[in-house]
Tab-separated table of N, CA, C and O in Angstrom:
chain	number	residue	atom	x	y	z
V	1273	UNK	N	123.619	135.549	148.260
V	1273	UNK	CA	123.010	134.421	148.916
V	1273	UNK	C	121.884	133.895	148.022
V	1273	UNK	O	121.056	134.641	147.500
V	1274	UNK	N	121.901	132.561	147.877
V	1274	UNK	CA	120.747	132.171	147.019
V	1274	UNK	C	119.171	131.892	147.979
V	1274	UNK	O	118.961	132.133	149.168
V	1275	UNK	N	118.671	131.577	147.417
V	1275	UNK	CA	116.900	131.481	147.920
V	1275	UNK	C	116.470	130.622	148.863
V	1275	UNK	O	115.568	130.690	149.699
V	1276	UNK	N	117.977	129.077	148.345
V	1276	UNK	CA	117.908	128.324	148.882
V	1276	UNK	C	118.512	127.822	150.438
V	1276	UNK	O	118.229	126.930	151.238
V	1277	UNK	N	119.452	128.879	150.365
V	1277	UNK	CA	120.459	128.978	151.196
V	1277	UNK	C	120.049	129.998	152.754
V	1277	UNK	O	119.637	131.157	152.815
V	1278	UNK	N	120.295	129.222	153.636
V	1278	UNK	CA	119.055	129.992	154.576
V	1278	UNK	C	120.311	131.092	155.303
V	1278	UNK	O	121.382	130.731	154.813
V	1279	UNK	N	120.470	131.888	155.956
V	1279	UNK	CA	121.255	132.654	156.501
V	1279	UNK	C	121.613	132.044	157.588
V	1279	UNK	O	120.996	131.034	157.927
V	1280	UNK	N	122.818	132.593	158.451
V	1280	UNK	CA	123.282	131.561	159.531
V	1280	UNK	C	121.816	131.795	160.809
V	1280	UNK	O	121.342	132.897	161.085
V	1281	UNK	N	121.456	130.769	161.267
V	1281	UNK	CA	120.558	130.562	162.121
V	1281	UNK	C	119.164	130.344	161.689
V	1281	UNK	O	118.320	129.852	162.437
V	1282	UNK	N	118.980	130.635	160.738
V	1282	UNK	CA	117.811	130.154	159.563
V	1282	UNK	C	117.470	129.307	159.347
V	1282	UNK	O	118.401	128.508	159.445
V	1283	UNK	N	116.436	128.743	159.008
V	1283	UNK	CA	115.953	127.044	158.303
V	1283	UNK	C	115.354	127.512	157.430
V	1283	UNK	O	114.872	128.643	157.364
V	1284	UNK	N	115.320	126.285	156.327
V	1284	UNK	CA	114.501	127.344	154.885
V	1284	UNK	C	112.820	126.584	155.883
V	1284	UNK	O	112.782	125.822	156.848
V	1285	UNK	N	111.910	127.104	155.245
V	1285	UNK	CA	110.495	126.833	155.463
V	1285	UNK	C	109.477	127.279	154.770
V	1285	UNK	O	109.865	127.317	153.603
V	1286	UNK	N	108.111	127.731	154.851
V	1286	UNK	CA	106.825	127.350	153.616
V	1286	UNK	C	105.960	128.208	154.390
V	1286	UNK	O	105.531	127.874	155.494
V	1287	UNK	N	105.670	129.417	153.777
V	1287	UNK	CA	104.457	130.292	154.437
V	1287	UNK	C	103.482	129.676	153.878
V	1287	UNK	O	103.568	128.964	152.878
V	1288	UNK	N	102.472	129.932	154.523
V	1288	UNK	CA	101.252	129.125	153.690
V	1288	UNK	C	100.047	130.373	153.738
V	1288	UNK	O	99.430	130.083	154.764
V	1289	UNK	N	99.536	131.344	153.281
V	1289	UNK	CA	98.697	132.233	153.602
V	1289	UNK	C	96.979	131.591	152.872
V	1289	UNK	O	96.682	131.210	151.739
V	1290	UNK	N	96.251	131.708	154.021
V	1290	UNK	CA	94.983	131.263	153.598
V	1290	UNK	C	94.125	132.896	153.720
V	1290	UNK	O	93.988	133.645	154.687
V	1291	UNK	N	93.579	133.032	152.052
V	1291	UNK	CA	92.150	134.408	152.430
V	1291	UNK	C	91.122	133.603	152.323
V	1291	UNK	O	90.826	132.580	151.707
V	1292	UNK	N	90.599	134.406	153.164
V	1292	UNK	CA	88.842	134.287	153.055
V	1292	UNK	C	88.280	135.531	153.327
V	1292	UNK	O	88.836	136.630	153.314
V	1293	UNK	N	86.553	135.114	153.696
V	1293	UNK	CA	86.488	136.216	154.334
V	1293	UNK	C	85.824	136.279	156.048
V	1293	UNK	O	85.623	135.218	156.639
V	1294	UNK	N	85.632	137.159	156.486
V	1294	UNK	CA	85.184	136.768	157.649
V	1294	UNK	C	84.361	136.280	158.365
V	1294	UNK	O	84.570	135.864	159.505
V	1295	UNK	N	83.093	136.273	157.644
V	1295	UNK	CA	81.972	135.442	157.468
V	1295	UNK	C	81.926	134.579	157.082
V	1295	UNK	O	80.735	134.316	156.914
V	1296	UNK	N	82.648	133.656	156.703
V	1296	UNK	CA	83.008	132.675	156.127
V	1296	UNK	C	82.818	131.640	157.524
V	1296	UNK	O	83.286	132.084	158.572
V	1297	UNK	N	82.168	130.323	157.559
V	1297	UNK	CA	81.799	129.550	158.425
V	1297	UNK	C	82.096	128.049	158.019
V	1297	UNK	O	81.859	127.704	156.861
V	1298	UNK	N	82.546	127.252	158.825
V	1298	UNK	CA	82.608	125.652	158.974
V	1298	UNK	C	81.874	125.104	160.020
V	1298	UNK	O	82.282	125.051	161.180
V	1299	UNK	N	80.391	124.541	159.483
V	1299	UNK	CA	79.732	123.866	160.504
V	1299	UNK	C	79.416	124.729	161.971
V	1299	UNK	O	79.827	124.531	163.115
V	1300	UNK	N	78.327	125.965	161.294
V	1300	UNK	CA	78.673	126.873	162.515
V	1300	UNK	C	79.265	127.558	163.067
V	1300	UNK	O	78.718	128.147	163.999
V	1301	UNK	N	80.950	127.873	162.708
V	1301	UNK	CA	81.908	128.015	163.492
V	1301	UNK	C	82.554	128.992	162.155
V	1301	UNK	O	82.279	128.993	160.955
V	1302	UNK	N	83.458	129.739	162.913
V	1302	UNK	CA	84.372	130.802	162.100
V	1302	UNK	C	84.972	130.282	161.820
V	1302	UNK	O	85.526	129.571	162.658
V	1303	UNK	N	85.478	130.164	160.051
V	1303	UNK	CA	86.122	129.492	158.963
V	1303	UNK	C	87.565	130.065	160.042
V	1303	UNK	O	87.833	129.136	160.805
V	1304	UNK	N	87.902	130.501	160.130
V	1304	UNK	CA	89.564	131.112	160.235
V	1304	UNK	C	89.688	130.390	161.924
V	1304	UNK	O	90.738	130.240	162.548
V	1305	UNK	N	88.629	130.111	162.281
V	1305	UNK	CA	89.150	129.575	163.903
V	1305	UNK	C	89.189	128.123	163.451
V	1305	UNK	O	90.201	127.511	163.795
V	1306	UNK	N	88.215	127.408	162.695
V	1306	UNK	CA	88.478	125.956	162.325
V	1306	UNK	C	89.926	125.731	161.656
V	1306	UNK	O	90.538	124.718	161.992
V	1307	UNK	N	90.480	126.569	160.776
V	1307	UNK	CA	91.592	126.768	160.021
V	1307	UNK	C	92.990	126.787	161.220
V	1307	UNK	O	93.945	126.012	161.150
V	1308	UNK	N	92.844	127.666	162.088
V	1308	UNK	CA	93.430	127.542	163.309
V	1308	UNK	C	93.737	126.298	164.098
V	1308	UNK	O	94.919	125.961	164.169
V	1309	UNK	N	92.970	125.694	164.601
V	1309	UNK	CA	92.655	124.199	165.554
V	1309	UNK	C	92.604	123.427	164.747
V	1309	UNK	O	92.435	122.323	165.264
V	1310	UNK	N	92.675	123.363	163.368
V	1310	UNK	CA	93.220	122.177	163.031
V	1310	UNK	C	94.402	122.245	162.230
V	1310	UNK	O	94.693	121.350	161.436
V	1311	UNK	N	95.001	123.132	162.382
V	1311	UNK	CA	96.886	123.719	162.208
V	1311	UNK	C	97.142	123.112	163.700
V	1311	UNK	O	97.748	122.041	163.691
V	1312	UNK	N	96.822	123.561	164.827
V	1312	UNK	CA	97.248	123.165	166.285
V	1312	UNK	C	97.237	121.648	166.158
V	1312	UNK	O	98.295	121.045	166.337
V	1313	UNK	N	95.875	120.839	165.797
V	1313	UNK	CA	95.954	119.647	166.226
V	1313	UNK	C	96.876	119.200	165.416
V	1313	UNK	O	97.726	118.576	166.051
V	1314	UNK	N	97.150	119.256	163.934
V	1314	UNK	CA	98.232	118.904	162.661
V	1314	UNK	C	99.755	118.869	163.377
V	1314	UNK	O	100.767	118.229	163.091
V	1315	UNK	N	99.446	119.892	164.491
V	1315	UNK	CA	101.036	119.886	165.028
V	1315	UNK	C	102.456	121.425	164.526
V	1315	UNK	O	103.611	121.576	164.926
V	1316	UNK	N	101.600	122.272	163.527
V	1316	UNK	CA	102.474	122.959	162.762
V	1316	UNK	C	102.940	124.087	163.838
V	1316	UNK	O	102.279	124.601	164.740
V	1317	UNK	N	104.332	124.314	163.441
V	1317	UNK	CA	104.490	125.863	164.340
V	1317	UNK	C	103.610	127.010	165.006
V	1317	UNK	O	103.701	127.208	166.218
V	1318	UNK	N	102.925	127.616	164.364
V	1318	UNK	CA	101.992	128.300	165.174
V	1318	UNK	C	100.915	128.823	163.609
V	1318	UNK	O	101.006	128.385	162.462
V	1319	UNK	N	99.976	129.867	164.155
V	1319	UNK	CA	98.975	130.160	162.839
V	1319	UNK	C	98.539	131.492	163.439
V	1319	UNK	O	98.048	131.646	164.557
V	1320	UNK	N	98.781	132.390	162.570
V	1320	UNK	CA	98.100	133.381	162.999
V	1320	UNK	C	96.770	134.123	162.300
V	1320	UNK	O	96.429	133.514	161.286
V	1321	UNK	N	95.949	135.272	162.591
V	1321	UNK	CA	95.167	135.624	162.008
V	1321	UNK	C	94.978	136.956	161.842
V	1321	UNK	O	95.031	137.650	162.857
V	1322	UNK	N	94.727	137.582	160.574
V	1322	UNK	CA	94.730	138.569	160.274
V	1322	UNK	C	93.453	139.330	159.922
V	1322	UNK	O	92.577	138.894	159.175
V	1323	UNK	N	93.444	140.177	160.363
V	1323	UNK	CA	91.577	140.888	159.935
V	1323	UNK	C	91.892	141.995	158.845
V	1323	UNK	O	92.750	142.793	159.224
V	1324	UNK	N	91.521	142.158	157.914
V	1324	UNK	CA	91.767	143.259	156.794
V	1324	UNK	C	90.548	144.042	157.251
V	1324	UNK	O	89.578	143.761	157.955
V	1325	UNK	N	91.038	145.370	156.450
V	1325	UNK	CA	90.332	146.982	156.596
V	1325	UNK	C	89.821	147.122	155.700
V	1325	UNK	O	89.155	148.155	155.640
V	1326	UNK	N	89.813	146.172	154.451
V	1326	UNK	CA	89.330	146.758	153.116
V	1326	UNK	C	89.911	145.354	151.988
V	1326	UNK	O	90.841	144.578	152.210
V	1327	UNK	N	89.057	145.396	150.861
V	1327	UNK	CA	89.809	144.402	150.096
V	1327	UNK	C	88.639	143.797	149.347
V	1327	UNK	O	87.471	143.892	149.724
V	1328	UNK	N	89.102	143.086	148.113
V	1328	UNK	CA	87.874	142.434	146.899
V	1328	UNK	C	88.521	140.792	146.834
V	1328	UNK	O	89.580	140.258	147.162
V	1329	UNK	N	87.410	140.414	146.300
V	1329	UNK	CA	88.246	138.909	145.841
V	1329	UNK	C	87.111	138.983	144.481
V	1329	UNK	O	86.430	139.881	143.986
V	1330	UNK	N	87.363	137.274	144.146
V	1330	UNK	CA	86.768	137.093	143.081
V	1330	UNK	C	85.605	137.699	142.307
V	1330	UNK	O	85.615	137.893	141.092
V	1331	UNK	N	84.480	138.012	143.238
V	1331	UNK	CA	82.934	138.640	143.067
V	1331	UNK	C	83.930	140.073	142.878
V	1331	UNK	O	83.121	140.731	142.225
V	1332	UNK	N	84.733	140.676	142.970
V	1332	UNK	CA	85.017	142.427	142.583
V	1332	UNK	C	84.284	143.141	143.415
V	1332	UNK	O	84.498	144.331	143.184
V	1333	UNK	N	83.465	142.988	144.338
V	1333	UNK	CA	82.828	143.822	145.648
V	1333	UNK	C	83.750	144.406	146.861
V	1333	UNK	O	84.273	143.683	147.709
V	1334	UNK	N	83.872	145.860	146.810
V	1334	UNK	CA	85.100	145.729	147.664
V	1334	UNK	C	84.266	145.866	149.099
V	1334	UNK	O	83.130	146.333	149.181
V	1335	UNK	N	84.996	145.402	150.128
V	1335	UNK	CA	84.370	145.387	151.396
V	1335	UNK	C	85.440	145.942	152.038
V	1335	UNK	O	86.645	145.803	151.826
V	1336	UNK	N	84.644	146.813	153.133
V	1336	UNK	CA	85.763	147.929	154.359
V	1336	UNK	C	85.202	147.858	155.067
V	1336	UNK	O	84.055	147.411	155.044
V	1337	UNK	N	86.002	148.418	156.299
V	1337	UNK	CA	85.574	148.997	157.564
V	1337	UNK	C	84.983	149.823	157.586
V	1337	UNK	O	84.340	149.987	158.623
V	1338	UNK	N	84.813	150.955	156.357
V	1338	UNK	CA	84.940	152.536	157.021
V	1338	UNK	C	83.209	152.469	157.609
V	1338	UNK	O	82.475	151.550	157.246
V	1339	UNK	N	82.634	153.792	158.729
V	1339	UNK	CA	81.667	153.202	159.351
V	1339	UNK	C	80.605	153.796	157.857
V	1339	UNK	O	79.431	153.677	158.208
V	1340	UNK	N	80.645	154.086	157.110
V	1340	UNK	CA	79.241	154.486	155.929
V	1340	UNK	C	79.110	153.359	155.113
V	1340	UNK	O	78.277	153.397	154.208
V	1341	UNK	N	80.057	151.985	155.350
V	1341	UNK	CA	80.152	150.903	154.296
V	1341	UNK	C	78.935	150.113	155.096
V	1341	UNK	O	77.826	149.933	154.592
V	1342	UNK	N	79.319	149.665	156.439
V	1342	UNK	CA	78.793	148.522	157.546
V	1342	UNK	C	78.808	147.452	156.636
V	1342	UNK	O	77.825	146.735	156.445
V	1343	UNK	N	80.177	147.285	155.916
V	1343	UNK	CA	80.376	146.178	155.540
V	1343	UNK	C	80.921	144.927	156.592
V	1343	UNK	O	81.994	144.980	157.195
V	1344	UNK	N	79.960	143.813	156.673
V	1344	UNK	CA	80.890	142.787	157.728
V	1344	UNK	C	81.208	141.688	157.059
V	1344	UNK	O	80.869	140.638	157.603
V	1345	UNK	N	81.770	141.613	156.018
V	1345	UNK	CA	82.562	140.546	155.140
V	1345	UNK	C	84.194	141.294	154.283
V	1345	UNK	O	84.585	141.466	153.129
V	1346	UNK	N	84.807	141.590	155.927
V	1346	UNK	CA	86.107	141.856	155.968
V	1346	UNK	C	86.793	140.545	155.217
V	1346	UNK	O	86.273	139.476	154.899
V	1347	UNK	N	88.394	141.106	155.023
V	1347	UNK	CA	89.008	139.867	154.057
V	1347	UNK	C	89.959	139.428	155.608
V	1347	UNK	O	90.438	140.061	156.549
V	1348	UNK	N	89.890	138.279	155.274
V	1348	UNK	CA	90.634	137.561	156.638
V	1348	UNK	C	91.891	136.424	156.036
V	1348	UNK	O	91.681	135.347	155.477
V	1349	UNK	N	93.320	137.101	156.379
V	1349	UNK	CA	94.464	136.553	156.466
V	1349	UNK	C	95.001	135.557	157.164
V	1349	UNK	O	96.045	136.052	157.590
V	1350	UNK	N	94.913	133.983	157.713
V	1350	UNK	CA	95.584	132.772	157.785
V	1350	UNK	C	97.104	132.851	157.954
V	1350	UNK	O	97.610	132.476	156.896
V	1351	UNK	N	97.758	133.086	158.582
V	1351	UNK	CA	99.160	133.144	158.136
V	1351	UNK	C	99.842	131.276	159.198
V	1351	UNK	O	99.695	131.003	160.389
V	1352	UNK	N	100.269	130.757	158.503
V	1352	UNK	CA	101.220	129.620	158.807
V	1352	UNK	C	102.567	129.680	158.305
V	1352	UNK	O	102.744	130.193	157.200
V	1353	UNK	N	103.641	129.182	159.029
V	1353	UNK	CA	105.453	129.255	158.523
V	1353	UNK	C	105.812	128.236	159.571
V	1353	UNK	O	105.790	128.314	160.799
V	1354	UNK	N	106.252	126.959	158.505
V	1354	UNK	CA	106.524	125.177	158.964
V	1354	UNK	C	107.458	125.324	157.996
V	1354	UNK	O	107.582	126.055	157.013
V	1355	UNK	N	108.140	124.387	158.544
V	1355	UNK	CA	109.362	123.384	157.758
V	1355	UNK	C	108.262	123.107	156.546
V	1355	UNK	O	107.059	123.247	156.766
V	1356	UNK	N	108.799	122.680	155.176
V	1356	UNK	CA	107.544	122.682	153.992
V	1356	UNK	C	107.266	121.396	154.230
V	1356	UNK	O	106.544	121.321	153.236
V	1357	UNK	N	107.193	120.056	154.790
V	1357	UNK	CA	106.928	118.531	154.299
V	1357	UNK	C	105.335	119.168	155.323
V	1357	UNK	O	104.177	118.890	155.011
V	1358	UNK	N	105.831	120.204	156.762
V	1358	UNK	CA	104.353	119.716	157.845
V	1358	UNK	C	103.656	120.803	157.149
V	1358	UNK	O	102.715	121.188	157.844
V	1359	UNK	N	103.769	121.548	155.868
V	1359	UNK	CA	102.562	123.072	155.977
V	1359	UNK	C	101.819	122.076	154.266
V	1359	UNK	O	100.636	122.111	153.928
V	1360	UNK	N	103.191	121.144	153.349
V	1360	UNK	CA	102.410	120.944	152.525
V	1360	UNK	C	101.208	119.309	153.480
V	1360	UNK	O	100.048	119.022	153.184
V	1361	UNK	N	101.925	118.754	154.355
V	1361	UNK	CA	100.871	117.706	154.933
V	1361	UNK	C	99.562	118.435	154.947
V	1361	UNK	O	98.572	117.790	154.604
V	1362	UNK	N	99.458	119.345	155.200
V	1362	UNK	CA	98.400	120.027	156.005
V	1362	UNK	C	97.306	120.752	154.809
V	1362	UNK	O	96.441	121.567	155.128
V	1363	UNK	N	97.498	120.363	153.658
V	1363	UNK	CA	96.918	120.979	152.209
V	1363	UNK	C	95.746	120.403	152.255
V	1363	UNK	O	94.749	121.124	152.224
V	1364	UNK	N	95.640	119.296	152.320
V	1364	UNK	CA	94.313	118.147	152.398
V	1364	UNK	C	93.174	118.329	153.384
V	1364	UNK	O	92.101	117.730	153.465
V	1365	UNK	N	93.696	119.333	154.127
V	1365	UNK	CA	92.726	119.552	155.314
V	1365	UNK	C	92.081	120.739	154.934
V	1365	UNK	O	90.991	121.036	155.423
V	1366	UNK	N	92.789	121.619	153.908
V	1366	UNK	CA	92.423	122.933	153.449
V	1366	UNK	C	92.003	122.686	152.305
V	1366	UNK	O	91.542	123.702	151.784
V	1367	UNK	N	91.954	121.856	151.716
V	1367	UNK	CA	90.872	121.585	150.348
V	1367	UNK	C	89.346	121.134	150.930
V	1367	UNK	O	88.289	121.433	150.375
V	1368	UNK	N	89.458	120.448	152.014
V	1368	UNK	CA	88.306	120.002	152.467
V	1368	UNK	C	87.070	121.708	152.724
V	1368	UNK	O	85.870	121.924	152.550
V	1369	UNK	N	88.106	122.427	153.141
V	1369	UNK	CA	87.796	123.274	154.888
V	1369	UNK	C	87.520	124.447	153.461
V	1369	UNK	O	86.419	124.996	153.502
V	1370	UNK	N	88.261	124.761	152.481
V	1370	UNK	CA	87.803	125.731	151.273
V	1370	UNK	C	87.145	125.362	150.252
V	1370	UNK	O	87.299	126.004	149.213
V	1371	UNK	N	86.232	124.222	150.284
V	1371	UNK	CA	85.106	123.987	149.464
V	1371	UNK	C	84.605	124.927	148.482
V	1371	UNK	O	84.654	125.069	147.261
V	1372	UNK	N	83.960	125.686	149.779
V	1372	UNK	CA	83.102	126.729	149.576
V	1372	UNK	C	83.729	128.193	148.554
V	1372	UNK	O	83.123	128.984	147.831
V	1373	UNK	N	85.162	128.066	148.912
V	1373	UNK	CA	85.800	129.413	148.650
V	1373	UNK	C	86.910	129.578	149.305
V	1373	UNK	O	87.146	129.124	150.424
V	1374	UNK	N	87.932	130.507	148.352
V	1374	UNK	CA	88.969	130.681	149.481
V	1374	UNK	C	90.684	130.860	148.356
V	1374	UNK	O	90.755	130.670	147.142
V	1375	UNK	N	91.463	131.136	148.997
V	1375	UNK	CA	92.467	131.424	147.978
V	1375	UNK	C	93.852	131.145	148.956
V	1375	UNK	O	94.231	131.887	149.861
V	1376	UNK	N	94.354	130.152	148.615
V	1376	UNK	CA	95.653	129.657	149.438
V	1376	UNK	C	97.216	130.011	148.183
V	1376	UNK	O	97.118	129.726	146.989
V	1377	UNK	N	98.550	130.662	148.799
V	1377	UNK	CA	99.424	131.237	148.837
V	1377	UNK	C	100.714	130.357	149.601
V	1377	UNK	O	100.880	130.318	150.820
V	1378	UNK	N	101.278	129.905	148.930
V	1378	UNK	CA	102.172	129.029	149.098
V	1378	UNK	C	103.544	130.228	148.617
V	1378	UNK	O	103.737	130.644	147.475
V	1379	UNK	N	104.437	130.620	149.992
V	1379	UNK	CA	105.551	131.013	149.296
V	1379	UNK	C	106.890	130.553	150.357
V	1379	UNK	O	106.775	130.457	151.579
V	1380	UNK	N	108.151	130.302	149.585
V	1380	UNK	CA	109.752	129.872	149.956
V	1380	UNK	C	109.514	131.014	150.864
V	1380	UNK	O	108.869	131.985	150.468
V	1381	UNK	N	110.178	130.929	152.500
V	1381	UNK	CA	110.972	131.947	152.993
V	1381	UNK	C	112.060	130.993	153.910
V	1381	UNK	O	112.657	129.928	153.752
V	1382	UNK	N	111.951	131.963	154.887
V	1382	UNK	CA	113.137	131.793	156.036
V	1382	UNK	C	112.618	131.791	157.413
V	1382	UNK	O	111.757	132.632	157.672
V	1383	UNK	N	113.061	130.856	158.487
V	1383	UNK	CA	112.291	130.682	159.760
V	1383	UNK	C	113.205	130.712	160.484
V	1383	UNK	O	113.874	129.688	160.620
V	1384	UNK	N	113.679	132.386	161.484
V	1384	UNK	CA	114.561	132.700	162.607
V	1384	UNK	C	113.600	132.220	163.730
V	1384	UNK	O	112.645	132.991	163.821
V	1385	UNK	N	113.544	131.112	164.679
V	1385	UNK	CA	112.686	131.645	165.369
V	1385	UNK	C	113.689	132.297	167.051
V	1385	UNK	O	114.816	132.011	167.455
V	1386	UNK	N	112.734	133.122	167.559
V	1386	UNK	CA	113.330	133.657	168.611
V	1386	UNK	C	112.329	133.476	170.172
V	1386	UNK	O	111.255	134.019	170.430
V	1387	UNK	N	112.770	132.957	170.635
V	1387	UNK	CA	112.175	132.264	171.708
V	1387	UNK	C	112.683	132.468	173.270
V	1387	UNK	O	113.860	132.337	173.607
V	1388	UNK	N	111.597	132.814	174.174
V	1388	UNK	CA	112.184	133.366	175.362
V	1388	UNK	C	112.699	131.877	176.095
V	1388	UNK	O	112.177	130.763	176.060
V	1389	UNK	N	114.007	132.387	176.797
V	1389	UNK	CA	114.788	131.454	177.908
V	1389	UNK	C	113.561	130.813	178.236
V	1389	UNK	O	113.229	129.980	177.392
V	1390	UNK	N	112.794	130.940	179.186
V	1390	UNK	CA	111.652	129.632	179.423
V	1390	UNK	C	110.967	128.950	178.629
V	1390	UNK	O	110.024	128.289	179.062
V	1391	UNK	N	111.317	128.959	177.180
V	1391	UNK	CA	111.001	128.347	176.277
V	1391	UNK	C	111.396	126.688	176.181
V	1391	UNK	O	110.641	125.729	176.022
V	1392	UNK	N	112.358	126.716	176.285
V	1392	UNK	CA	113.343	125.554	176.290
V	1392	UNK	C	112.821	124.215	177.704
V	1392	UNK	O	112.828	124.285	178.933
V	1393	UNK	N	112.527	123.400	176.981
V	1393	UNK	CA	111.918	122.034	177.660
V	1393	UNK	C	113.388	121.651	179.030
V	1393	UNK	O	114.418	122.284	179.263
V	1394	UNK	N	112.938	120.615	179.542
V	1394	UNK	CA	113.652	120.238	180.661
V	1394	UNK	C	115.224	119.461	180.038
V	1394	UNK	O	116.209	119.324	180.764
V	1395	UNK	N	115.184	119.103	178.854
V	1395	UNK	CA	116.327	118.455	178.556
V	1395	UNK	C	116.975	120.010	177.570
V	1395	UNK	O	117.700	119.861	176.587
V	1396	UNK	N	116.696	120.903	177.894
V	1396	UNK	CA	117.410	121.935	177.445
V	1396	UNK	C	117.026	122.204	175.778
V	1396	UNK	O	117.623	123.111	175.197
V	1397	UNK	N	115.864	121.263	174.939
V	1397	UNK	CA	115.425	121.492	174.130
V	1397	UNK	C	114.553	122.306	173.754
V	1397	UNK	O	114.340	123.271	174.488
V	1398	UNK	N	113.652	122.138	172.282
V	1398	UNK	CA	112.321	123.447	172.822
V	1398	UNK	C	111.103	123.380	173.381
V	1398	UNK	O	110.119	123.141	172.680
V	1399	UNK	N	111.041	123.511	174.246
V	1399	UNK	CA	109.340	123.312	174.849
V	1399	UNK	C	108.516	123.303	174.254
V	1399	UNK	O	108.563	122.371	173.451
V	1400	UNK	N	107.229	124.194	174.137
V	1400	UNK	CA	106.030	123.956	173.093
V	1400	UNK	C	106.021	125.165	172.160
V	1400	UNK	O	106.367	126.295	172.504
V	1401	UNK	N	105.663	124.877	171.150
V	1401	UNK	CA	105.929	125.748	170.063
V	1401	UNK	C	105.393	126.868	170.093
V	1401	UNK	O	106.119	127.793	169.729
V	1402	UNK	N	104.164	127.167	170.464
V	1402	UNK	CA	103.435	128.459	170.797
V	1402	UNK	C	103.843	128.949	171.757
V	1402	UNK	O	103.360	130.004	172.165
């Protein structure tokens, strides 16, 4: 099977992984929740968020959980998966929103989605995406 070729029930689609870290802020507000609500308002499939246990970025400082670190600039995972035209629309909002910092991950996969029976809208289509 090629890369391009999605498996039966598949659509090809566009992970989009945003790091930061957790302290990381927009106007007051937690960088990864602004990153969130404005994926929702954009319209994209869903966004999730990830809290890391440990991890370095650029500065080489590693930051953890463990309790002798009381490190609180955990690395924080962004995860988005859209059809690619709505995750690359949505780039312009993340150049703004990573000014400051930040490291975005663009990779090809595959989007099964699996969705409970009350999912499905009144004309037998899909209801709301989340």
């Amino acid at each position: 099977m090629t890369p391009d070729v999605p498996a039966p029930g598949g659509a090809p689609a566009l992970r989009l992984t945003v790091l930061i870290g957790e302290q990381d802020v927009w106007h007051h507000r937690p960088l990864y929740a602004e990153i969130v609500h404005r994926a929702r308002a954009a319209g994209l499939a869903g966004a999730s968020v990830f809290r890391g246990i440990e991890g370095f970025g650029a500065g080489s400082v590693v930051h953890t959980q463990r309790l002798l670190s009381l490190s609180e600039e955990l690395p924080v995972a962004i995860v988005v998966v859209d059809a690619e035209e709505r995750v690359r629309g949505f780039l312009p909002q993340l150049d703004e929103l990573l000014a400051g910092g930040g490291l975005v991950t663009l990779d090809r996969c595959e989007m099964i989605a699996h969705r409970a029976p009350d999912a499905a809208g009144p004309d037998g289509g899909e209801g709301g995406r989340g």
